[in-house]
mmCIF file of C-alpha atoms in Angstrom:
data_model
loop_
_atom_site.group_PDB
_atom_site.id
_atom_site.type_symbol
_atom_site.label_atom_id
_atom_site.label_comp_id
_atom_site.label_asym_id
_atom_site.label_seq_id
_atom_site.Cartn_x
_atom_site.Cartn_y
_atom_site.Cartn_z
ATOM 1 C CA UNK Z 4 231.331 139.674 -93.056
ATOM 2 C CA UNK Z 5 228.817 136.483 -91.891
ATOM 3 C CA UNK Z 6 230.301 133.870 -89.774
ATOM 4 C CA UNK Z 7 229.423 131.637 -92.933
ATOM 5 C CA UNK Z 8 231.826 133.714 -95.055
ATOM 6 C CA UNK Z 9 235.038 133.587 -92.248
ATOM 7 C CA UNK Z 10 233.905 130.127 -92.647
ATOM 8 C CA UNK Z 11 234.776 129.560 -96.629
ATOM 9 C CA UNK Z 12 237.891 132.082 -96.731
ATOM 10 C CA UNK Z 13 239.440 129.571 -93.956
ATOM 11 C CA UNK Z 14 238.875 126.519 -96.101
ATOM 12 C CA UNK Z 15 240.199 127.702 -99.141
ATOM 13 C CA UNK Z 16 243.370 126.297 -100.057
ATOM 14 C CA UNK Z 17 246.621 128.520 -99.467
ATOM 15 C CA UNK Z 18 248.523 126.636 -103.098
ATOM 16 C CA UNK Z 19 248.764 127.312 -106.069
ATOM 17 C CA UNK Z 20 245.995 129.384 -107.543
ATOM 18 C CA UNK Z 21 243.880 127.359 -110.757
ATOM 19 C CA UNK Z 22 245.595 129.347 -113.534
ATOM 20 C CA UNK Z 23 248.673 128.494 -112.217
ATOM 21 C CA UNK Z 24 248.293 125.193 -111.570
ATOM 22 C CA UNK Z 25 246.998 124.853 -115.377
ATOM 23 C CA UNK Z 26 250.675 126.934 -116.370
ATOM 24 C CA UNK Z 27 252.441 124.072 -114.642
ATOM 25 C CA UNK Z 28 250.477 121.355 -116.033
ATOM 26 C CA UNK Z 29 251.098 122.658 -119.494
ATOM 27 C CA UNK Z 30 254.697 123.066 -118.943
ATOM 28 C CA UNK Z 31 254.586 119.364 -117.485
ATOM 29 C CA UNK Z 32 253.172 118.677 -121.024
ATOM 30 C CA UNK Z 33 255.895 119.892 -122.722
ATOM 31 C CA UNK Z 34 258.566 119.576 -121.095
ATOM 32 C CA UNK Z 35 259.373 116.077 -122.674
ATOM 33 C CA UNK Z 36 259.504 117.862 -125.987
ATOM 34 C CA UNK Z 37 261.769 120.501 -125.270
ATOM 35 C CA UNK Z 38 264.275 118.597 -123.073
ATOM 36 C CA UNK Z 39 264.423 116.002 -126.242
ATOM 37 C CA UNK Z 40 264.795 119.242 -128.366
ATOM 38 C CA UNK Z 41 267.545 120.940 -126.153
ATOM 39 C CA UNK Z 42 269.346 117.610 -125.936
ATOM 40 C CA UNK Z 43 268.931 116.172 -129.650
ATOM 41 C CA UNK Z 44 268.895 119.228 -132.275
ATOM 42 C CA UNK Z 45 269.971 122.254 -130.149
ATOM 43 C CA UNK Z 46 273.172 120.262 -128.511
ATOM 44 C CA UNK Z 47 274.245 118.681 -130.898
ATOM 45 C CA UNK Z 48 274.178 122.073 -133.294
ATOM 46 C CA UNK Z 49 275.691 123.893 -130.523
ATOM 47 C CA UNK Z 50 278.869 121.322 -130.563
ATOM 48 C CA UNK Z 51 279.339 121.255 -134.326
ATOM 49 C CA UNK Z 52 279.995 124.922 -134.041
ATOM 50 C CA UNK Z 53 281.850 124.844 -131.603
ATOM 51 C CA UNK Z 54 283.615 121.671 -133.374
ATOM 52 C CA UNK Z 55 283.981 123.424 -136.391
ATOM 53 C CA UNK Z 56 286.192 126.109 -135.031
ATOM 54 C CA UNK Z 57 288.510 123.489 -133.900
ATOM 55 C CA UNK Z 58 291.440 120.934 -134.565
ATOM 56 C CA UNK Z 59 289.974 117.991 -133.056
ATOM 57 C CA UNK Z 60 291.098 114.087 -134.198
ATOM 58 C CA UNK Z 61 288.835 111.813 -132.995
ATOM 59 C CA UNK Z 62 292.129 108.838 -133.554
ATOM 60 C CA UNK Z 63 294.951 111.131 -130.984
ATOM 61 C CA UNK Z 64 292.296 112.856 -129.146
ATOM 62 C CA UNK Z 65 293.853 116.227 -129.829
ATOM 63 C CA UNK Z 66 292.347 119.289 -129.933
ATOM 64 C CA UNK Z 67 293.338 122.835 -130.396
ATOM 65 C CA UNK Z 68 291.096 125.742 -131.824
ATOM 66 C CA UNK Z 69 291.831 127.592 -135.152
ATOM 67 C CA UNK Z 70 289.158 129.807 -135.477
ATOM 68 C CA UNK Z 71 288.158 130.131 -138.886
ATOM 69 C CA UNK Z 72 291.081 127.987 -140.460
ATOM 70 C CA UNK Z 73 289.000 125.019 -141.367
ATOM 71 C CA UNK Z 74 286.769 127.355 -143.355
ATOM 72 C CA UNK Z 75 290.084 128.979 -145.296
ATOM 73 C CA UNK Z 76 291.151 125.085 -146.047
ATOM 74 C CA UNK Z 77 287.771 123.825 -147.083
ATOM 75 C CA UNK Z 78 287.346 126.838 -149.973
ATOM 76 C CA UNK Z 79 291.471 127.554 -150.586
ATOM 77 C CA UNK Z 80 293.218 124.365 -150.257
ATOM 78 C CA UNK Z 81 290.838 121.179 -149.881
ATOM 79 C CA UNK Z 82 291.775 119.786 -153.410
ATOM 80 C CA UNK Z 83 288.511 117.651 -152.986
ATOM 81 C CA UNK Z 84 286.022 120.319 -152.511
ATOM 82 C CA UNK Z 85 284.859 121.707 -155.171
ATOM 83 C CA UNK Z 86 284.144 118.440 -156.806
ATOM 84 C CA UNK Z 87 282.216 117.257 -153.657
ATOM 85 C CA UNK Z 88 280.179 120.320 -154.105
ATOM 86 C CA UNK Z 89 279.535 120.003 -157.909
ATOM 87 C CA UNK Z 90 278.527 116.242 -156.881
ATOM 88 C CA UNK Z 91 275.783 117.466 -154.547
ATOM 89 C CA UNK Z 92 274.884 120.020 -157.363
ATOM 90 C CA UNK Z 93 274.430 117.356 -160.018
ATOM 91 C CA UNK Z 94 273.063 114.828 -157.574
ATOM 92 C CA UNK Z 95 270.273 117.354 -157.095
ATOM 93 C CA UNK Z 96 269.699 118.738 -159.943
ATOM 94 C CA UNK Z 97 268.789 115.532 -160.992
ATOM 95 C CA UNK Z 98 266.874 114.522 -158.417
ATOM 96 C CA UNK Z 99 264.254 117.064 -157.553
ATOM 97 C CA UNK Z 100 263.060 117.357 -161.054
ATOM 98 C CA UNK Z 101 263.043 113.829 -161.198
ATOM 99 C CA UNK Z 102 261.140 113.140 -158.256
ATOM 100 C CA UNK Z 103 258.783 116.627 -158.410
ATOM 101 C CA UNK Z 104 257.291 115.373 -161.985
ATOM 102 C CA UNK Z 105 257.338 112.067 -160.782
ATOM 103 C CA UNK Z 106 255.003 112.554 -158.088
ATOM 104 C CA UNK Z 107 253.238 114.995 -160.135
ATOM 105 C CA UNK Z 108 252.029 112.223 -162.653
ATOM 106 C CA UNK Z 109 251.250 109.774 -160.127
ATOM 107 C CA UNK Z 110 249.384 112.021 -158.354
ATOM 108 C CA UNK Z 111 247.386 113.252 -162.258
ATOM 109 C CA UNK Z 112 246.615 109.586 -162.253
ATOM 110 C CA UNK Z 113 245.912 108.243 -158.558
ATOM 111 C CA UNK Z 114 243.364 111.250 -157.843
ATOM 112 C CA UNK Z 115 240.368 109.958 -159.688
ATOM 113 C CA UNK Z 116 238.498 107.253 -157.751
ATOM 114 C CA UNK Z 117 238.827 103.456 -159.987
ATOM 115 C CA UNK Z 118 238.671 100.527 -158.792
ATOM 116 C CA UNK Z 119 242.054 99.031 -157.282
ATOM 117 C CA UNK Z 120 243.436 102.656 -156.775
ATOM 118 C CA UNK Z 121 243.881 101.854 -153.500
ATOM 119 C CA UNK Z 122 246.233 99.411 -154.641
ATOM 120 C CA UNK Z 123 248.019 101.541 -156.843
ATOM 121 C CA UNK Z 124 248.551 104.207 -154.202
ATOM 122 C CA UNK Z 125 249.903 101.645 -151.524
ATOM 123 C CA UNK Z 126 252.298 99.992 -154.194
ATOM 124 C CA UNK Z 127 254.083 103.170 -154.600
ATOM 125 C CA UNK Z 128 254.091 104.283 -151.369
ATOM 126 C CA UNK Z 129 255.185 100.924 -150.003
ATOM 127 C CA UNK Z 130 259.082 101.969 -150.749
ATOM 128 C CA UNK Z 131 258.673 105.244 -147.946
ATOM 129 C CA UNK Z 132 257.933 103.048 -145.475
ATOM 130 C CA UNK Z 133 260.624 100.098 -146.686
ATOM 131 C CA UNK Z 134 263.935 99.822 -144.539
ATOM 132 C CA UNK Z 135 266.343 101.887 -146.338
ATOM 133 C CA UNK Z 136 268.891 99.342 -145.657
ATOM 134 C CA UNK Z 137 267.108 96.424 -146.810
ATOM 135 C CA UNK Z 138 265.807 98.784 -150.254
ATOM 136 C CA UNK Z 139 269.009 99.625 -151.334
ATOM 137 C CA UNK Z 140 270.703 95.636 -150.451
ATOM 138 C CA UNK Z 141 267.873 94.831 -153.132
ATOM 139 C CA UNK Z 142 268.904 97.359 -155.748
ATOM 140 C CA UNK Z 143 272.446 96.689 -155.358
ATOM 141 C CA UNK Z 144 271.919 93.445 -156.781
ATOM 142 C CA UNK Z 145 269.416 94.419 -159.874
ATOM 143 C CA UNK Z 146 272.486 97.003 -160.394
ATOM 144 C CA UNK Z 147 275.288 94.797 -160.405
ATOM 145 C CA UNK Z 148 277.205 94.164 -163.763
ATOM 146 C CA UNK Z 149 276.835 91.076 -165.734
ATOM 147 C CA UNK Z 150 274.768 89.018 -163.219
ATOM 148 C CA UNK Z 151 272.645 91.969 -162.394
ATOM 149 C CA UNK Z 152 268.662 91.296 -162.660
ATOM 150 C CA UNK Z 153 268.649 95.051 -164.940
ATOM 151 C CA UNK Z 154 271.656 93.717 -167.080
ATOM 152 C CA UNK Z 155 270.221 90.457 -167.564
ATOM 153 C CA UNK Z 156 266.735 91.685 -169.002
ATOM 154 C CA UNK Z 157 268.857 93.874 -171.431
ATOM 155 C CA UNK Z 158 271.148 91.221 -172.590
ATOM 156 C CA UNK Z 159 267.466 89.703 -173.696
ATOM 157 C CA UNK Z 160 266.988 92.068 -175.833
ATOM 158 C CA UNK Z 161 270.354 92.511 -177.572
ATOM 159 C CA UNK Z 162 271.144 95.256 -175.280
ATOM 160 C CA UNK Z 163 274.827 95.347 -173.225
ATOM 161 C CA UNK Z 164 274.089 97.215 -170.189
ATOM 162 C CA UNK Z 165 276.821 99.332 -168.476
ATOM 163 C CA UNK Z 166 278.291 98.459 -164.899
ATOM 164 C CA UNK Z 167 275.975 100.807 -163.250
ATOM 165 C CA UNK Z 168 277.921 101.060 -159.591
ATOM 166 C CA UNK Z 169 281.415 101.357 -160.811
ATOM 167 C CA UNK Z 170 281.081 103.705 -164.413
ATOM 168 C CA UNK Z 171 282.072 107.228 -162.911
ATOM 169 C CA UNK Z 172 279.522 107.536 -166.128
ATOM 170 C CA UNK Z 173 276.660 105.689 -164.691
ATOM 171 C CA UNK Z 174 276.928 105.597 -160.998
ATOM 172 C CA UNK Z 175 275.572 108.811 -160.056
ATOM 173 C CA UNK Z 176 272.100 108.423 -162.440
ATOM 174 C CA UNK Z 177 272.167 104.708 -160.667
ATOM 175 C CA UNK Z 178 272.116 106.394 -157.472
ATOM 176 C CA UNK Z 179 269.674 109.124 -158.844
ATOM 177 C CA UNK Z 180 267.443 106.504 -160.031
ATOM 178 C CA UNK Z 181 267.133 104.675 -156.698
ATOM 179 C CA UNK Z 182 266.627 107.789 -154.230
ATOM 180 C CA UNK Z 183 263.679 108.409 -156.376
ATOM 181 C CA UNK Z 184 261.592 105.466 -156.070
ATOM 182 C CA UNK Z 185 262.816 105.092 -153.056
ATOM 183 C CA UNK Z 186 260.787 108.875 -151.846
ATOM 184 C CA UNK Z 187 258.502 109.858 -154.841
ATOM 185 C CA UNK Z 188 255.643 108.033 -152.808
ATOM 186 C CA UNK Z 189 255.677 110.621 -149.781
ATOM 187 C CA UNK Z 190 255.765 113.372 -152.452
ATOM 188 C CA UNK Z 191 253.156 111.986 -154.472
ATOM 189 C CA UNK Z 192 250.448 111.865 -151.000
ATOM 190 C CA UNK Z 193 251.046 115.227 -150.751
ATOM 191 C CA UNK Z 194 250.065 115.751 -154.035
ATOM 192 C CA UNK Z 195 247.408 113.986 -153.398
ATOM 193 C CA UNK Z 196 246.190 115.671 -150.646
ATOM 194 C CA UNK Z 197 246.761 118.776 -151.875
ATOM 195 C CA UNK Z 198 244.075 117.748 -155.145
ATOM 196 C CA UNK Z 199 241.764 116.712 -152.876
ATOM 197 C CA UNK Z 200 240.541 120.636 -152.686
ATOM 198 C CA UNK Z 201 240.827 121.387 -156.525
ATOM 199 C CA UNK Z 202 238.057 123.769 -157.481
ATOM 200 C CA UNK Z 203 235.710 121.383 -159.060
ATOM 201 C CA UNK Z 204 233.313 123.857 -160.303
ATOM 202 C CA UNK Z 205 236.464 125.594 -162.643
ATOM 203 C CA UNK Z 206 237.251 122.367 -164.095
ATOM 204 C CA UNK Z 207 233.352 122.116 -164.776
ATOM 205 C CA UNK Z 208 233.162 124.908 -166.187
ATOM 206 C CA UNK Z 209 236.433 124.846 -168.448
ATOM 207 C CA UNK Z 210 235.110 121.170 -169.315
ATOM 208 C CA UNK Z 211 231.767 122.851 -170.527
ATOM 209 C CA UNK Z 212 233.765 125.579 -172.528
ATOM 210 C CA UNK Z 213 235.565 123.036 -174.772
ATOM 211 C CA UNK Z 214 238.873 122.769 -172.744
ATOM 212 C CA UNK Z 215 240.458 119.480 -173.018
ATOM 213 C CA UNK Z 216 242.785 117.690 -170.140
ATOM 214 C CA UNK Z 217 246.272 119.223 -170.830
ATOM 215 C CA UNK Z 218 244.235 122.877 -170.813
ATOM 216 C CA UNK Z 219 242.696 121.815 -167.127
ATOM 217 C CA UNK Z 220 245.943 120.757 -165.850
ATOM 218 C CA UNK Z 221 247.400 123.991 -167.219
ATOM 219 C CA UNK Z 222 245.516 126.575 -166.155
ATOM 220 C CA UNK Z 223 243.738 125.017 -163.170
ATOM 221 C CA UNK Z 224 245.590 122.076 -161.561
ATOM 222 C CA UNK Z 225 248.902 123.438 -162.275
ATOM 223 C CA UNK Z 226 248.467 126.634 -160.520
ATOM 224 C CA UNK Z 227 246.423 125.629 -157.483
ATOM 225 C CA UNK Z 228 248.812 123.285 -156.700
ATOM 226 C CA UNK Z 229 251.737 125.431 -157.366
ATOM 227 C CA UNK Z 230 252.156 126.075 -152.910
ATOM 228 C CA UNK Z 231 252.231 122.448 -152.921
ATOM 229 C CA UNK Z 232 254.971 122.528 -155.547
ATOM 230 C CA UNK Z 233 256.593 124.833 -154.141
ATOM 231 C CA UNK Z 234 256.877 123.516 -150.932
ATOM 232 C CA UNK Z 235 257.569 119.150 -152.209
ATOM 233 C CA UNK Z 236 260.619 121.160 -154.405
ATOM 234 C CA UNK Z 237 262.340 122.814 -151.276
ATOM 235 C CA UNK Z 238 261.915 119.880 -148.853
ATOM 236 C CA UNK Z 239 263.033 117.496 -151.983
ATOM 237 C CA UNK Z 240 266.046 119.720 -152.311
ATOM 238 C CA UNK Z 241 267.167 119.516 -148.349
ATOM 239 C CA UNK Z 242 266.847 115.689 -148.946
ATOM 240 C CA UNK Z 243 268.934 115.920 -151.284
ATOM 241 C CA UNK Z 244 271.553 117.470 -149.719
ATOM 242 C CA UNK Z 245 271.313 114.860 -146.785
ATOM 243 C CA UNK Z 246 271.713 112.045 -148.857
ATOM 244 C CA UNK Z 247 273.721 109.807 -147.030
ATOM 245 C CA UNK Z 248 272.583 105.882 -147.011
ATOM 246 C CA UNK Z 249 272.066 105.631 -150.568
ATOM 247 C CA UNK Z 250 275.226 106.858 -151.086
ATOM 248 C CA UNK Z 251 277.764 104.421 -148.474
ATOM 249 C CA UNK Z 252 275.708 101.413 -149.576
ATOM 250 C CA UNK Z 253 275.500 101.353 -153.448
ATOM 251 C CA UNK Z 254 279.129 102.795 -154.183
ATOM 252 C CA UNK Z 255 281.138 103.975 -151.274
ATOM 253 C CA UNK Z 256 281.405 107.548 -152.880
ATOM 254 C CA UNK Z 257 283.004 105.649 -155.863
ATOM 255 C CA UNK Z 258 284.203 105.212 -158.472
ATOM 256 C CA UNK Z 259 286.599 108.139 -158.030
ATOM 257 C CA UNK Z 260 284.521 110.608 -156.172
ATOM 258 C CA UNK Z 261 282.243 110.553 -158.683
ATOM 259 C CA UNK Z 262 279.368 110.131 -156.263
ATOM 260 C CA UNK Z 263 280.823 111.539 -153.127
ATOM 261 C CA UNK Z 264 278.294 114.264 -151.870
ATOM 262 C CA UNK Z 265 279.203 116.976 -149.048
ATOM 263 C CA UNK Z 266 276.987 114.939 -146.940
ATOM 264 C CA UNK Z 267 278.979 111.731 -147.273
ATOM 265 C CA UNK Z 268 282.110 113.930 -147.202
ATOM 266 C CA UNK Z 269 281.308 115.044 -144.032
ATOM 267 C CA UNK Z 270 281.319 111.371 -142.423
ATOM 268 C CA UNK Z 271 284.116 110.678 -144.740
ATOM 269 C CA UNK Z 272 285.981 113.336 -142.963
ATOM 270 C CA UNK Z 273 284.604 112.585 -139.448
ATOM 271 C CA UNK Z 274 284.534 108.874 -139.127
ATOM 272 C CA UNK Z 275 287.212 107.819 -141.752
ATOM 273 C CA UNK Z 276 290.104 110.656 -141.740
ATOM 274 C CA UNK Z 277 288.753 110.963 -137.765
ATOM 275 C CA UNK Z 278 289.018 114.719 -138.257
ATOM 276 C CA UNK Z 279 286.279 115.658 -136.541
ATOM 277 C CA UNK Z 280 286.716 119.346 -136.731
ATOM 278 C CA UNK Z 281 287.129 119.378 -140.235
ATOM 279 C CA UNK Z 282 283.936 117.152 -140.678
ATOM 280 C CA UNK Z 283 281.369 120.347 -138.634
ATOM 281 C CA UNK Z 284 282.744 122.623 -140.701
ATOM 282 C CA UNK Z 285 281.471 120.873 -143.900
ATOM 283 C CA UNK Z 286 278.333 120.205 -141.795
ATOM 284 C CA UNK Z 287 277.906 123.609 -140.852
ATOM 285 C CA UNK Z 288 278.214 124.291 -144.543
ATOM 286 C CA UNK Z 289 275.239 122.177 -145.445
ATOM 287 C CA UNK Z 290 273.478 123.516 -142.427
ATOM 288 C CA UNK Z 291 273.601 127.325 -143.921
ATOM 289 C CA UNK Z 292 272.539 125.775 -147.518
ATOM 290 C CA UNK Z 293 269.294 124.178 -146.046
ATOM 291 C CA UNK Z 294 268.256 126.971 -144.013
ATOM 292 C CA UNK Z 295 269.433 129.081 -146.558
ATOM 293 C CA UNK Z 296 266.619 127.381 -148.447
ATOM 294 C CA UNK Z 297 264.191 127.043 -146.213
ATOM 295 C CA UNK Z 298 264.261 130.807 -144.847
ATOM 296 C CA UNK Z 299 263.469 131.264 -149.373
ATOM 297 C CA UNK Z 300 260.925 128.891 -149.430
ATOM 298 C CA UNK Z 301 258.789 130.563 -146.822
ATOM 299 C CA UNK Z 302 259.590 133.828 -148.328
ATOM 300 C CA UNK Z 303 258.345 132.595 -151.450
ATOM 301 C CA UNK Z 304 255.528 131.351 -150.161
ATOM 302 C CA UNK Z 305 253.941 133.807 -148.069
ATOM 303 C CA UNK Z 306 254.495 136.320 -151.063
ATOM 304 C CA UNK Z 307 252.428 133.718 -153.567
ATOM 305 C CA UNK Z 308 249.722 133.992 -150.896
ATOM 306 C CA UNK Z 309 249.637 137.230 -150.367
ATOM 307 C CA UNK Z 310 249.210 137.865 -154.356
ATOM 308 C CA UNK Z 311 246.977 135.541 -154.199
ATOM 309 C CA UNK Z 312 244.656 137.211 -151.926
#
């Protein structure tokens, strides 16, 4: 070895080695992201378990564990229950259809370019990005019995409108009603997107053999978006099970349960009845339905693709 070469192997640097020091910038990087992680979804999911296999009153401060015993009172002996769960069942069921054809038609008629369609899309997606708060303050008031803005447009017509909030027959569609407008937007930009990719040269070619619209939409749109669909109905249904805001601010879980939802149930239980342990086991509940769900949806999905292919 030249006395050049002693030279450079004594100047190089004894550290960290380049590929190394680009390991420990990258877990600099992300480190942010999985400390937020570790302390806002995965410790927080950790406790609820844990929570959920206990006695634990948030008013005394007691706690004891019972193992499984909240589970055996929530499905043997919770009088509630069961109409809490067929709540959330109806609440979605009409819901995601609601909001899935919704944003379906908006979509149909946003896609084409017109003048003002910018205007068109923004309008309905202006209600995503509204407070929730401030939203549902504003419907409570169109909603409202006599001197309600919806009542009062009926009563101009000869019609006697129900008191939306507070009819057990009523309330829930109210509620219903308002989630919808309140979200269809998002769903209807992913719709959007989604037809931005729509084989043009099929619906040329359909439009050249005769087919009208409702044949395009059919047997074109209909199943190249189906992914799309399939994937705005599973993330419409978790919302739905969520619900939460919409549900303490336009009737309290009123009139007589008839709105009350597992998720509201669950602060019900938490924050009202302060049993806390009681409370994680309902949201452990909801946690197994959604990825429940989810783990489907991506089954689903992967087996549409593959058939497709």
């Amino acid at each position: 070895m030249s006395a050049h070469e002693i030279q450079l192997t004594k100047n190089e640097p004894r550290g960290l080695t380049l590929s190394r020091r680009d390991s420990l910038w990258g877990y600099l990087f992300i480190a942010p992201q999985v400390i937020g992680f570790l302390l806002f979804v995965l410790g927080p999911l950790v406790a609820i378990l844990v929570f959920s296999t206990q006695s634990r009153n948030l008013l005394s401060g007691e706690v004891s564990s019972v193992g499984l015993a909240n589970f055996r009172y929530m499905f043997q002996e919770d009088p509630v229950f069961y109409q809490m769960l067929r709540n959330t069942l109806t609440f979605t069921a009409g819901l995601v259809p609601m909001n899935v054809i919704l944003a379906l038609m908006l979509a149909m008629l946003l896609a084409p370019q017109f003048k003002g369609v910018s205007f068109f899309r923004a309008v309905f997606f202006a209600p995503v990005v509204t407070s929730g708060v401030a939203w549902i303050i504003v419907w409570t008031f169109i909603l409202q019995g006599r001197n309600g803005l919806l009542n009062q447009s009926l009563a101009v017509i000869g019609i006697q409108g129900p008191n939306w909030l507070f009819e057990p027959a009523s309330a829930m569609f109210s509620v219903i009603f308002v989630r919808v407008l309140k979200n269809v937007g998002l769903n209807m930009v992913i719709f959007l997107a989604a037809m931005q990719d729509l084989p043009r040269d099929h619906i040329e070619a359909a439009q050249v053999d005769g087919a009208n619209r409702w044949d395009i939409i059919r047997q074109i749109v209909l199943p190249f978006l189906a992914p799309s669909i399939l994937l705005v109905t599973v993330i419409t249904i978790i919302g739905s099970l969520n619900v939460f805001d919409h549900i303490l601010l336009l009737t309290g879980g009123g009139p007589s349960n008839s709105t009350m939802v597992l998720a509201y149930y669950v602060y019900f239980n938490a924050f009202k009845s302060y049993e806390i342990g009681y409370g994680s086991s309902i949201a452990v509940l909801l946690f197994v339905i959604a990825m429940i769900l989810t783990i489907a949806q991506w089954s689903v999905r992967r087996r549409f693709i593959y058939h497709e292919h």
